[in-house]
mmCIF file of C-alpha atoms and ligand atoms in Angstrom:
data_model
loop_
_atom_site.group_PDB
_atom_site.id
_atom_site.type_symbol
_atom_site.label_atom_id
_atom_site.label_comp_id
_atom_site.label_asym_id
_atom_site.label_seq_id
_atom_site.Cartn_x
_atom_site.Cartn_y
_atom_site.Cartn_z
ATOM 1 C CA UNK A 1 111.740 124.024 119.199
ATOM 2 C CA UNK A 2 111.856 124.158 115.611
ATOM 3 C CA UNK A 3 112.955 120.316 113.686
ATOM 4 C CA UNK A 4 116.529 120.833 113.247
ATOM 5 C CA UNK A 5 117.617 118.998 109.353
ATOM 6 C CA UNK A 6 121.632 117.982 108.865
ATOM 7 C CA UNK A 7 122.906 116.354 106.225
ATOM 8 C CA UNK A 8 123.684 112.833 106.740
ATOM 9 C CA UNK A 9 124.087 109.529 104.952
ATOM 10 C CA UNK A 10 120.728 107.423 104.530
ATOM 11 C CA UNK A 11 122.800 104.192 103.929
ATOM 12 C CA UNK A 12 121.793 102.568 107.143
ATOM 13 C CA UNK A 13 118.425 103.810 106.887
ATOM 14 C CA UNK A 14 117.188 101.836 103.715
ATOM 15 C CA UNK A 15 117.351 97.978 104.019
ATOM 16 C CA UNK A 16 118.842 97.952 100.486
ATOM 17 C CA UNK A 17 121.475 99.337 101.905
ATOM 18 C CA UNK A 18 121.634 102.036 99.034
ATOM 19 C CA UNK A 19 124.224 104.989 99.490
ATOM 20 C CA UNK A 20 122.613 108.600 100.025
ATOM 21 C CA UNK A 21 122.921 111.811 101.430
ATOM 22 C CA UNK A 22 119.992 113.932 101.957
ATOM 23 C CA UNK A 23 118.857 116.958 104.660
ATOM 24 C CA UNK A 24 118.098 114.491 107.681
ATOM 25 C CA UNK A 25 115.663 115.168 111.075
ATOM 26 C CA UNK A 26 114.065 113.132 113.461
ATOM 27 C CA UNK A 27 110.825 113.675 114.411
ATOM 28 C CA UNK A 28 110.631 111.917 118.370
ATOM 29 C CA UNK A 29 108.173 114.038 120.022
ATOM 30 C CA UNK A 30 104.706 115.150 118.068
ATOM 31 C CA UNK A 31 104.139 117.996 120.109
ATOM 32 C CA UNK A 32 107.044 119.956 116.939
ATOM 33 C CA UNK A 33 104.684 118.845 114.494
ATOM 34 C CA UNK A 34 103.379 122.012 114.352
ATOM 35 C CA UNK A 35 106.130 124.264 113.384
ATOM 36 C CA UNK A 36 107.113 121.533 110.926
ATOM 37 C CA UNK A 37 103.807 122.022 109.013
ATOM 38 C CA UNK A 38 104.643 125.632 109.732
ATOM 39 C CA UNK A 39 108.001 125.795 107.954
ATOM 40 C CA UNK A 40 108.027 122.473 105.538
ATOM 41 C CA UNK A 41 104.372 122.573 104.726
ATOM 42 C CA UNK A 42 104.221 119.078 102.592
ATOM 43 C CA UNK A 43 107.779 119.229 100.770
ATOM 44 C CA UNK A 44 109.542 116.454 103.564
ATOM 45 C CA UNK A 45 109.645 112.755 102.624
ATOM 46 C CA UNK A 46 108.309 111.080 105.688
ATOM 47 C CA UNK A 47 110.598 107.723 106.173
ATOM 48 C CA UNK A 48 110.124 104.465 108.505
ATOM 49 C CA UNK A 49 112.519 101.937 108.454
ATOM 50 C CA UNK A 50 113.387 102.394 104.960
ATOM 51 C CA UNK A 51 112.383 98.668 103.986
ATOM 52 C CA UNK A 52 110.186 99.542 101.337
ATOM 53 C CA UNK A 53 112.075 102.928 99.456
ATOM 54 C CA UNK A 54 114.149 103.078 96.842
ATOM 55 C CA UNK A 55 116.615 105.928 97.559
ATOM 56 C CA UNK A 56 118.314 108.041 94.821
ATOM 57 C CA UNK A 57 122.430 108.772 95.789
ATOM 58 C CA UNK A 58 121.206 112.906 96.068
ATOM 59 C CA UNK A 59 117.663 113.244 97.000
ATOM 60 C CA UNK A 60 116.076 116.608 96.217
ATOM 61 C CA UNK A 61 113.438 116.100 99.317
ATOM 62 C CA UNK A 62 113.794 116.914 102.781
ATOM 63 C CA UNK A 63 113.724 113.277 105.157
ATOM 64 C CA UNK A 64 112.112 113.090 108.027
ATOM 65 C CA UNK A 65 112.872 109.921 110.148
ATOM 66 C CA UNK A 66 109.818 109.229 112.342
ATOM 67 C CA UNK A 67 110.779 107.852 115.538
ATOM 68 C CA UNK A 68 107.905 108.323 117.869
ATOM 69 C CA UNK A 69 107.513 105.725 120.698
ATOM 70 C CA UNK A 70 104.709 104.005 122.872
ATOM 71 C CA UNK A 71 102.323 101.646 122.744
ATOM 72 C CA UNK A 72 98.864 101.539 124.573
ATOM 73 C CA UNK A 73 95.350 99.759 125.157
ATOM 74 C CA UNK A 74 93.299 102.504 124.311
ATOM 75 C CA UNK A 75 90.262 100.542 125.218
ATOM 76 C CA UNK A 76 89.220 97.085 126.374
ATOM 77 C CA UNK A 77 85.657 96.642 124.558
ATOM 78 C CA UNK A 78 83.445 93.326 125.018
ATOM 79 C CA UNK A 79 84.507 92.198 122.078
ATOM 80 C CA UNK A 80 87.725 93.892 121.509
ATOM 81 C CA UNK A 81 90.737 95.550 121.946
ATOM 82 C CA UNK A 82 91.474 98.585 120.982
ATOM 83 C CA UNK A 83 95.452 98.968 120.761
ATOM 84 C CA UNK A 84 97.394 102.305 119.939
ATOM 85 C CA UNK A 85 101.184 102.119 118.866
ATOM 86 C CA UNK A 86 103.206 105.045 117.625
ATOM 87 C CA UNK A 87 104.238 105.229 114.552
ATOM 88 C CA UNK A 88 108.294 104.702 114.938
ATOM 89 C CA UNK A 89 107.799 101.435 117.028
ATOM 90 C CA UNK A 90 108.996 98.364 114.709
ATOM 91 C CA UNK A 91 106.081 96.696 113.229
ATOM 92 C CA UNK A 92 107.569 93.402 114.208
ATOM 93 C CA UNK A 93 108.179 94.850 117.661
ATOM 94 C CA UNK A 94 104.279 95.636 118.259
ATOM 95 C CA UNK A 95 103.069 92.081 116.515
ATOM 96 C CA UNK A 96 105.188 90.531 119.292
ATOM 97 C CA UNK A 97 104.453 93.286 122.331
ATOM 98 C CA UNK A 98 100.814 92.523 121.888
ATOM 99 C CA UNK A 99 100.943 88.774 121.695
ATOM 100 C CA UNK A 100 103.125 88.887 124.471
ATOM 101 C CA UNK A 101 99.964 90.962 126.221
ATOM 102 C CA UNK A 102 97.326 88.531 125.080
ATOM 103 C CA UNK A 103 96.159 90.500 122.379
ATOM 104 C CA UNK A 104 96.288 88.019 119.511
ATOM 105 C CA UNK A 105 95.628 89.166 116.013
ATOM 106 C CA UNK A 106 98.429 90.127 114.027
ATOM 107 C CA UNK A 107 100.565 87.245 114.157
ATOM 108 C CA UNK A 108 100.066 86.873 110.588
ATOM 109 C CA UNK A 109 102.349 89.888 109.988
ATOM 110 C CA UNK A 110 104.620 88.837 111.589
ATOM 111 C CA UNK A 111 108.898 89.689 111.299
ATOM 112 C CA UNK A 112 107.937 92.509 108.264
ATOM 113 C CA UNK A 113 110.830 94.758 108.415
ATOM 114 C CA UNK A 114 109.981 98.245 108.665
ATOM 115 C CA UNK A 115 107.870 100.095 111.544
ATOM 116 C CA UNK A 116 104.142 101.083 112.759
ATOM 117 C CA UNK A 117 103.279 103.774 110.892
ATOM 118 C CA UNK A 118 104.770 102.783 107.438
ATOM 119 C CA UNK A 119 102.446 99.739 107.670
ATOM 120 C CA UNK A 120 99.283 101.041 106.540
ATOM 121 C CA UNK A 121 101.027 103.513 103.975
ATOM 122 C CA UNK A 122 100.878 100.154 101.909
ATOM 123 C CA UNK A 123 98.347 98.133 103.600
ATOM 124 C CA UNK A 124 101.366 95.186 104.359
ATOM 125 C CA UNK A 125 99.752 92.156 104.070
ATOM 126 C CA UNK A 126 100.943 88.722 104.212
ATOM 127 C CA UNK A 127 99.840 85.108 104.750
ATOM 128 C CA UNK A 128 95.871 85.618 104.213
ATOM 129 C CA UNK A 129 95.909 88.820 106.531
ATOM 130 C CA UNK A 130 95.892 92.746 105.367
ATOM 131 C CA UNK A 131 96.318 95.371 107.973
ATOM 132 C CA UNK A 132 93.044 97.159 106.979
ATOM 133 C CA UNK A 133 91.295 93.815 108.477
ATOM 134 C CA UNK A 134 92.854 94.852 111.475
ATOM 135 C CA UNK A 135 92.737 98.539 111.589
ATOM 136 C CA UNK A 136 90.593 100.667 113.839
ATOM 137 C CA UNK A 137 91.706 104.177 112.340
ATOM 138 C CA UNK A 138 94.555 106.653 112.056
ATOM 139 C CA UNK A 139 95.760 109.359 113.458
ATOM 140 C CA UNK A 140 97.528 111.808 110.628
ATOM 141 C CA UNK A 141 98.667 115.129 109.974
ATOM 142 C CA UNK A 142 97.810 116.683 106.777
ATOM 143 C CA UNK A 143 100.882 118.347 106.505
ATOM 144 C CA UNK A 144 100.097 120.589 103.298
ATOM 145 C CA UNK A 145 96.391 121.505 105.411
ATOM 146 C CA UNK A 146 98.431 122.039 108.742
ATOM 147 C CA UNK A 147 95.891 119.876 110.877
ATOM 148 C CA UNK A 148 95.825 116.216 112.667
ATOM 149 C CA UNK A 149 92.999 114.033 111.246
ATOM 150 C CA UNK A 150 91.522 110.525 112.373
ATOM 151 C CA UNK A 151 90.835 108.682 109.379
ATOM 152 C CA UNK A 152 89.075 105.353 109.493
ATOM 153 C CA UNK A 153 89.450 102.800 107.459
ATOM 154 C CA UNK A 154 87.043 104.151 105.063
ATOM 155 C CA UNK A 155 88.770 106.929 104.604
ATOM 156 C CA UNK A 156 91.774 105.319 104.259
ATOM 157 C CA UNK A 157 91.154 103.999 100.518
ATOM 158 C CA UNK A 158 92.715 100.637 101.113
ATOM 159 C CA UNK A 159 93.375 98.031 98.142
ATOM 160 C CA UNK A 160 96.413 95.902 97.624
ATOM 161 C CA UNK A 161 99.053 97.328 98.733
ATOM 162 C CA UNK A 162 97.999 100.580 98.243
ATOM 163 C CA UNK A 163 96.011 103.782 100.269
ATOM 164 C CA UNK A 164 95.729 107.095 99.838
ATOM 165 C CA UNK A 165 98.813 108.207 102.101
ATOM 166 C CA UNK A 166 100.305 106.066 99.215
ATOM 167 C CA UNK A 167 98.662 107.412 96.471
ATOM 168 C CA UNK A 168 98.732 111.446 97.557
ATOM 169 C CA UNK A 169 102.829 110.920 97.473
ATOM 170 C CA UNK A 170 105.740 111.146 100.637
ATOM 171 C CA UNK A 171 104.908 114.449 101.679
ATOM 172 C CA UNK A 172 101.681 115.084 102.161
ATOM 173 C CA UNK A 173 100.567 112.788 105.341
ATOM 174 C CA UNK A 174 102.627 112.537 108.337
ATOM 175 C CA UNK A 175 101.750 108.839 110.507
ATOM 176 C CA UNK A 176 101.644 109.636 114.139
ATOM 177 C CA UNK A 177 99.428 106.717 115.879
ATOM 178 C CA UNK A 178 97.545 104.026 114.406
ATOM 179 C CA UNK A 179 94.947 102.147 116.147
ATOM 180 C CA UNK A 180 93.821 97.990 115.931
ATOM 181 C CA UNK A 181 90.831 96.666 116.526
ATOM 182 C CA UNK A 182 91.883 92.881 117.672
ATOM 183 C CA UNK A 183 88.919 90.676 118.149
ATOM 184 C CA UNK A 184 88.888 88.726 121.638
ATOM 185 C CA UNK A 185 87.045 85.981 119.146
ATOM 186 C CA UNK A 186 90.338 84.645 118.077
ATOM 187 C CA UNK A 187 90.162 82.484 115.131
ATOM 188 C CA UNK A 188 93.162 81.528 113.343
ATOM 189 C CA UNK A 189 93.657 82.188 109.928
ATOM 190 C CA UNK A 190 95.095 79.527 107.500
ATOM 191 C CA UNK A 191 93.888 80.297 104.195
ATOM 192 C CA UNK A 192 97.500 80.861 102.939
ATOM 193 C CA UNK A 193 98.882 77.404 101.407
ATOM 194 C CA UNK A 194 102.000 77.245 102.725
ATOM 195 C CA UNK A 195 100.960 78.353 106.346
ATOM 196 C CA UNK A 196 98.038 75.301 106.430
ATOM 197 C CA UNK A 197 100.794 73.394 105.380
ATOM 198 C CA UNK A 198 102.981 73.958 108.163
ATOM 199 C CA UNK A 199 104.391 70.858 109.873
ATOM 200 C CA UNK A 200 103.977 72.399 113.703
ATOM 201 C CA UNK A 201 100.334 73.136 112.152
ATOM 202 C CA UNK A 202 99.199 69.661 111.689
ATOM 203 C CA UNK A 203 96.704 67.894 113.717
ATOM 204 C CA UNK A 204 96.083 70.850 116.622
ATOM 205 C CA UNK A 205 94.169 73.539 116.991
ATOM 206 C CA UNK A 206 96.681 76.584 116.946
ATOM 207 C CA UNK A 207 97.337 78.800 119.384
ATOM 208 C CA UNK A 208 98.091 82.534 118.320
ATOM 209 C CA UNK A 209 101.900 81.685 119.697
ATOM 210 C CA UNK A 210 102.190 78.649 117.363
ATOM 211 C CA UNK A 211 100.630 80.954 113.936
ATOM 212 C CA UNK A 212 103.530 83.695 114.984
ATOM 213 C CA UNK A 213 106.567 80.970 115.156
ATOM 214 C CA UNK A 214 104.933 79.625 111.813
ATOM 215 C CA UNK A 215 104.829 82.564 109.937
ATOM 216 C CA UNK A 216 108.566 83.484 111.123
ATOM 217 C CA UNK A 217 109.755 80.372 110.253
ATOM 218 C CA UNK A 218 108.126 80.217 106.830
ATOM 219 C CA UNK A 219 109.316 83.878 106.008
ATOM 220 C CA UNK A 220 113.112 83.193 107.417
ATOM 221 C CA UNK A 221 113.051 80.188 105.037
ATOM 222 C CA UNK A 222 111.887 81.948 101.971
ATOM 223 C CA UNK A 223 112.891 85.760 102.749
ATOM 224 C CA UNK A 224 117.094 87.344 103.052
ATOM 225 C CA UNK A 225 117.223 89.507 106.158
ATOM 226 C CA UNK A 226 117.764 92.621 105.290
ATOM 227 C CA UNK A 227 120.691 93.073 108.019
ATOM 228 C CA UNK A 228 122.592 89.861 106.069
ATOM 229 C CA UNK A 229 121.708 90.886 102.450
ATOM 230 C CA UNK A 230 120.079 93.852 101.514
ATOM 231 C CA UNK A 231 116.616 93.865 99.927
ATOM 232 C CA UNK A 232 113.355 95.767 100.479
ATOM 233 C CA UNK A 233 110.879 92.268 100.222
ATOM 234 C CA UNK A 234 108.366 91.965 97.337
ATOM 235 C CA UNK A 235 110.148 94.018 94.538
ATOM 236 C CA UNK A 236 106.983 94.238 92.402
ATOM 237 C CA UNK A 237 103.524 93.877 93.031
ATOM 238 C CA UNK A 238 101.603 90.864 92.051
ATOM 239 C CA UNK A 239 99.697 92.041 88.989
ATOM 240 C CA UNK A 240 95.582 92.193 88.760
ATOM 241 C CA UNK A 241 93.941 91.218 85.145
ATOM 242 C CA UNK A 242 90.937 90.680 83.595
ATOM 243 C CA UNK A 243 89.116 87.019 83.707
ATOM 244 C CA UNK A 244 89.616 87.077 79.776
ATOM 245 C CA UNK A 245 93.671 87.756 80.286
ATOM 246 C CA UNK A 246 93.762 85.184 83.262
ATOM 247 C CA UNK A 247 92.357 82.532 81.193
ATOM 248 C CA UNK A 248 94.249 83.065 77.482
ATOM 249 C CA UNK A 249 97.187 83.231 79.908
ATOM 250 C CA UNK A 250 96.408 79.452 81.355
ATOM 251 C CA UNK A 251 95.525 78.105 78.126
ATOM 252 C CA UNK A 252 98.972 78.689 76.855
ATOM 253 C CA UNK A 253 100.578 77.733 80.829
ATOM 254 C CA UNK A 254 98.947 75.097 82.167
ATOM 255 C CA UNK A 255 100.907 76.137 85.841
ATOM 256 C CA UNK A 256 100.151 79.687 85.848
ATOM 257 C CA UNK A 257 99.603 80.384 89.887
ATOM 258 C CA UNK A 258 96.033 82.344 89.927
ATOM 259 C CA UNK A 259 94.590 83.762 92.727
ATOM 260 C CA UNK A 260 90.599 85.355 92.125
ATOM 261 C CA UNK A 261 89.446 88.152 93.815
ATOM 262 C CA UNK A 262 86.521 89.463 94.855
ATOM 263 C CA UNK A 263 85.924 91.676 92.165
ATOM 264 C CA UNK A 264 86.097 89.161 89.117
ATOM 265 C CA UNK A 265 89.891 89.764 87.989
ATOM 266 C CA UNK A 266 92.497 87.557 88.744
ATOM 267 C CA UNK A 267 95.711 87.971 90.409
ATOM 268 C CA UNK A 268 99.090 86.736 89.230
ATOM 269 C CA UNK A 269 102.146 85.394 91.146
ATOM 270 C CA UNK A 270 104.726 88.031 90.113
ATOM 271 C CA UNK A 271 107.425 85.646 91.575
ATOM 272 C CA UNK A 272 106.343 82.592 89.572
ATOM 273 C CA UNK A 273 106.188 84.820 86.049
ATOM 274 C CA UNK A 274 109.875 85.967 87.023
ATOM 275 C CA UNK A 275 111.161 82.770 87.220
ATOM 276 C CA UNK A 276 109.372 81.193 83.984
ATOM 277 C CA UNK A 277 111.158 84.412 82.638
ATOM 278 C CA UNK A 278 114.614 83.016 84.005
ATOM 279 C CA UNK A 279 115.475 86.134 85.923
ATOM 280 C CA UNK A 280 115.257 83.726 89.814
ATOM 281 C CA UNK A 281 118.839 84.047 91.199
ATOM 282 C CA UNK A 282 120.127 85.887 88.115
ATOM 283 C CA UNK A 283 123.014 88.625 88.479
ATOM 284 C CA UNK A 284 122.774 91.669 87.011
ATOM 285 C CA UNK A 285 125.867 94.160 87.765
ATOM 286 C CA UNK A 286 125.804 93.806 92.093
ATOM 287 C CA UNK A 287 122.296 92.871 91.784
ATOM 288 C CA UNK A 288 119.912 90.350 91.414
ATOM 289 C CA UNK A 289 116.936 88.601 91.642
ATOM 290 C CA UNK A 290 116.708 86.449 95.074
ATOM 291 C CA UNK A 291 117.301 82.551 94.697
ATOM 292 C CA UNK A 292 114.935 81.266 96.886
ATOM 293 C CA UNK A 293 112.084 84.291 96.062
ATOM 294 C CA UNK A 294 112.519 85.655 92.575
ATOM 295 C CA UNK A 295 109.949 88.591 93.562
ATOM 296 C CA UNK A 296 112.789 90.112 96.207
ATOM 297 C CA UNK A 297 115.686 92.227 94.435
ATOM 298 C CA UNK A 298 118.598 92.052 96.530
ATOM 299 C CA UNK A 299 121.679 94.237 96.731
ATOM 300 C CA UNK A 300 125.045 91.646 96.624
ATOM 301 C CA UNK A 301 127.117 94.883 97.580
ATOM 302 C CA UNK A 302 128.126 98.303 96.585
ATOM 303 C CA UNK A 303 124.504 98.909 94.335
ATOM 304 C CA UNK A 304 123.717 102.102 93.728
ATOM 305 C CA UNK A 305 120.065 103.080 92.400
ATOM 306 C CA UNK A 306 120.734 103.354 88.651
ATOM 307 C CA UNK A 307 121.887 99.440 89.083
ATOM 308 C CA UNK A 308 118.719 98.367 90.751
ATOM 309 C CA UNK A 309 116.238 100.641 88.327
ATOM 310 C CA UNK A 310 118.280 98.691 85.544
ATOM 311 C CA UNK A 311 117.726 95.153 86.443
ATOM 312 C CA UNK A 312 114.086 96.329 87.219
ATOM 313 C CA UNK A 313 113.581 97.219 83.826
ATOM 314 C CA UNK A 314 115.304 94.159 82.477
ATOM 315 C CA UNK A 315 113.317 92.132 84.795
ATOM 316 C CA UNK A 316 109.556 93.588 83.876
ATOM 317 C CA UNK A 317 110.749 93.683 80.444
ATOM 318 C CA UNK A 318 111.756 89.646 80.332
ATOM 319 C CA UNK A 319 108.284 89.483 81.968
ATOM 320 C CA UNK A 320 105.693 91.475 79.383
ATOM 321 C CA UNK A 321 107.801 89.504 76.081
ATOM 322 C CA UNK A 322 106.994 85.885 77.477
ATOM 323 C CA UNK A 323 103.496 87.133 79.108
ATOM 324 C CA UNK A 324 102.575 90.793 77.867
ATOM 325 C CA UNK A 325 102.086 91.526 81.560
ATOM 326 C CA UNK A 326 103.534 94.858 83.180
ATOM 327 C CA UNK A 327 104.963 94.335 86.237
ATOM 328 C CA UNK A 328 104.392 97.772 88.754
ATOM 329 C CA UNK A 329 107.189 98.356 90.942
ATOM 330 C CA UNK A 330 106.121 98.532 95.051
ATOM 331 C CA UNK A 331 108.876 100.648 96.960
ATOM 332 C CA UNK A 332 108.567 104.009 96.818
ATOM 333 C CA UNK A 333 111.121 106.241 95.254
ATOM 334 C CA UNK A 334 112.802 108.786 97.426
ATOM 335 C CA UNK A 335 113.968 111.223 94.781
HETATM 336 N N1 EPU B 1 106.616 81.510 93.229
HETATM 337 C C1 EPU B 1 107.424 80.943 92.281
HETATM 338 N N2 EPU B 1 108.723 81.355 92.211
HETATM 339 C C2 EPU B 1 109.228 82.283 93.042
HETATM 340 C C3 EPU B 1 108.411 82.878 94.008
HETATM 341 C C4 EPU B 1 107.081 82.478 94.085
HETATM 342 O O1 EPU B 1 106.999 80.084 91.514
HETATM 343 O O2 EPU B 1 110.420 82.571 92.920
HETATM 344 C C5 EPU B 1 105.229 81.038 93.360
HETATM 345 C C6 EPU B 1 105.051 80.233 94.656
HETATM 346 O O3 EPU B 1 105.376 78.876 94.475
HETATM 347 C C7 EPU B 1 103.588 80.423 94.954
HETATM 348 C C8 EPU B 1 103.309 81.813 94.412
HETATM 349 O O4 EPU B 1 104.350 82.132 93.498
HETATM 350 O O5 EPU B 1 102.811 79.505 94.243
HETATM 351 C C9 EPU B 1 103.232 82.873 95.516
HETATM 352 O O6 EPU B 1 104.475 82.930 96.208
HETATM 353 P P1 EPU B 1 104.598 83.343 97.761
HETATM 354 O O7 EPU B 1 103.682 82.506 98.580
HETATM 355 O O8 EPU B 1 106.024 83.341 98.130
HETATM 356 O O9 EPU B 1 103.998 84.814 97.839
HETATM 357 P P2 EPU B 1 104.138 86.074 96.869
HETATM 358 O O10 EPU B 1 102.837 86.296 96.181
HETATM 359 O O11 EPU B 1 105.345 85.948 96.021
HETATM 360 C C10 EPU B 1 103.241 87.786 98.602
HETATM 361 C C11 EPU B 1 103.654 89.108 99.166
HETATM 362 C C12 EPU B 1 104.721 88.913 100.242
HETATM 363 C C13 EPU B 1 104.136 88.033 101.332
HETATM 364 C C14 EPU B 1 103.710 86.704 100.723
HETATM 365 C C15 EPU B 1 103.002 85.813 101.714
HETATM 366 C C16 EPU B 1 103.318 90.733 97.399
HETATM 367 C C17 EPU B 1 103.947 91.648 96.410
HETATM 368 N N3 EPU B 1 104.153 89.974 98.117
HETATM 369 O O12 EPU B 1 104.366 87.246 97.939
HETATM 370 O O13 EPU B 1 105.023 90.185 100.782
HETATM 371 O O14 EPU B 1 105.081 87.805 102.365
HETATM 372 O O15 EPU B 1 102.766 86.935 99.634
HETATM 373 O O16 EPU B 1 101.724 86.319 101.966
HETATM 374 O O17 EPU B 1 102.100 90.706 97.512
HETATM 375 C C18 EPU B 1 106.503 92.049 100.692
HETATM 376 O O18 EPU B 1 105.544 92.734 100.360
HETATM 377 O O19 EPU B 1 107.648 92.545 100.833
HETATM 378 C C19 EPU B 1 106.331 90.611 100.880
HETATM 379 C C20 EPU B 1 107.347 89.810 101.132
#
């Protein structure tokens, strides 16, 4: 049965709660994957849960909504388990289905809007954990080459938020399954400040239940829910420079947030340089910058896309005059 595309508002589809109306179809069954190679060969904009897209009022691209179910233990190793989830289930869904299973892991990613196979499309990562530290491979369709593939992580091309189904654009690589690797060595990890900091945290040795209700506290504190005030999380990505930037930078502010990284540059807290640039909790039309998080842009009501791109540009603008860093923008733009 060939994919059947209507036109339909998007507005409930993107967490920013953006108005458009595009050529809609839902893809629940991969066995019409296929025919949709067949007869859209690459042009469709594959879509999640819309938590990290910026949508355009009239987008020229086809949308396919992704809405594959079922998750399975693919194989119980000595030392791990292998776990397969398709990729419409809810990300936070899965973290919660697995720890509910005993398979600790992922309870670092916890509550991140948006669903399974979105997540390594921008290798989500939060609270000392990426999902390529957790990946096992996944399955794909080449959509423009008309075949499935199994990529591993290696071929996956995995850096901060970023891969190659990122980086080839929407249309060419359709998510079907992913698979985890999640060690039976459970170890917790508490590199991030503010999880080690944690008040239920102090003085025990964590179990993967207590990490999960950390993390969702911390992030309910910090983060607006999408479903009370619209927003698509991090706004921008925290920007990588040079050693020789990093430092001229901290000579001239002394509370610069730094993080190193492996390969000898430094990376920058995009939410601290927004607020030293005076955009945190600033209005700009029904937008703004989020008061407790100045890296989230949320929607107030009624934005359309021309109001967020402005106060983006305003925003990374206030940001390269005071630092002469460019900020890079993270959603996707479904145009
Ligand atoms: N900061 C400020 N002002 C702000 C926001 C942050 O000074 O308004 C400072 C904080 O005090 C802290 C530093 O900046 O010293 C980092 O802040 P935070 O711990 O909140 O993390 P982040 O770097 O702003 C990243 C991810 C988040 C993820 C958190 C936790 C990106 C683009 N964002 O934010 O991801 O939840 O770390 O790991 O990497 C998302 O991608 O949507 C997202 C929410």
């Amino acid at each position: 049965m060939p994919i059947a595309f209507i036109e339909q508002s998007l507005q409930p589809c993107n967490t920013l709660g953006l108005p458009a109306r595009a050529q809609v179809a839902v893809l629940d069954d991969e066995a019409a994957v296929p025919d949709l190679c067949r007869e859209q060969g690459g042009s469709v904009f594959i879509l999640g849960g819309g938590s990290n897209v910026l949508m355009c009022a009239q987008p020229r691209h086809r949308v396919l909504r992704v809405a594959l179910r079922g998750i399975r233990l693919m194989r119980d190793t000595a030392d791990h388990w292998i776990i397969e989830a398709a990729a419409g289930e809810s990300w936070h869904g899965f973290v919660t289905h697995c720890l509910d299973q005993g398979w600790p892991g992922l309870e670092n990613l916890a509550l991140i809007p948006g669903t399974v196979g979105a997540a390594p499309v921008q290798n989500i990562g939060a609270y000392g954990l990426e999902l390529d530290q957790r990946l096992h491979s996944v399955v794909a369709w080449d959509l423009q080459a008309g075949c499935e593939r199994t990529l591993l992580p290696s071929d996956c091309g995995f850096a901060y938020r970023d891969s190659v189904f990122k980086r080839d654009g929407a249309g060419r690589w359709l998510i079907v399954r992913v698979r985890f690797a999640l060690p039976k060595a459970w170890v917790p990890r508490l590199d991030y400040p503010d999880l080690r900091a944690h008040p239920a945290l102090q003085g025990v040795a964590p179990t993967p239940r207590q990490v999960y209700d950390a993390v969702c506290d911390i992030r309910r504190r910090k983060l607006p829910d999408p479903a009370v005030l619209g927003n698509a999380g991090s706004f921008f990505k925290n920007p990588v420079v040079d050693a020789a930037r990093a430092d001229a930078l901290k000579r001239c502010f002394a509370d610069l947030r730094v993080y190193p990284q492996a390969d000898g540059r430094v990376k920058l807290a995009a939410g601290w340089l927004i607020e030293q640039a005076g955009w945190k909790g600033r209005r700009l039309g029904p937008v703004g910058m989020h008061e407790r998080q100045a890296l989230v842009l949320v929607n107030h009501g009624g934005a359309q896309a021309a109001d967020v791109r402005a106060l983006a540009q305003a925003v990374r603008q206030a940001v390269r005059e005071r630092f002469g860093v460019d900020l890079e923008q993270e959603p996707v733009v479904l145009d």
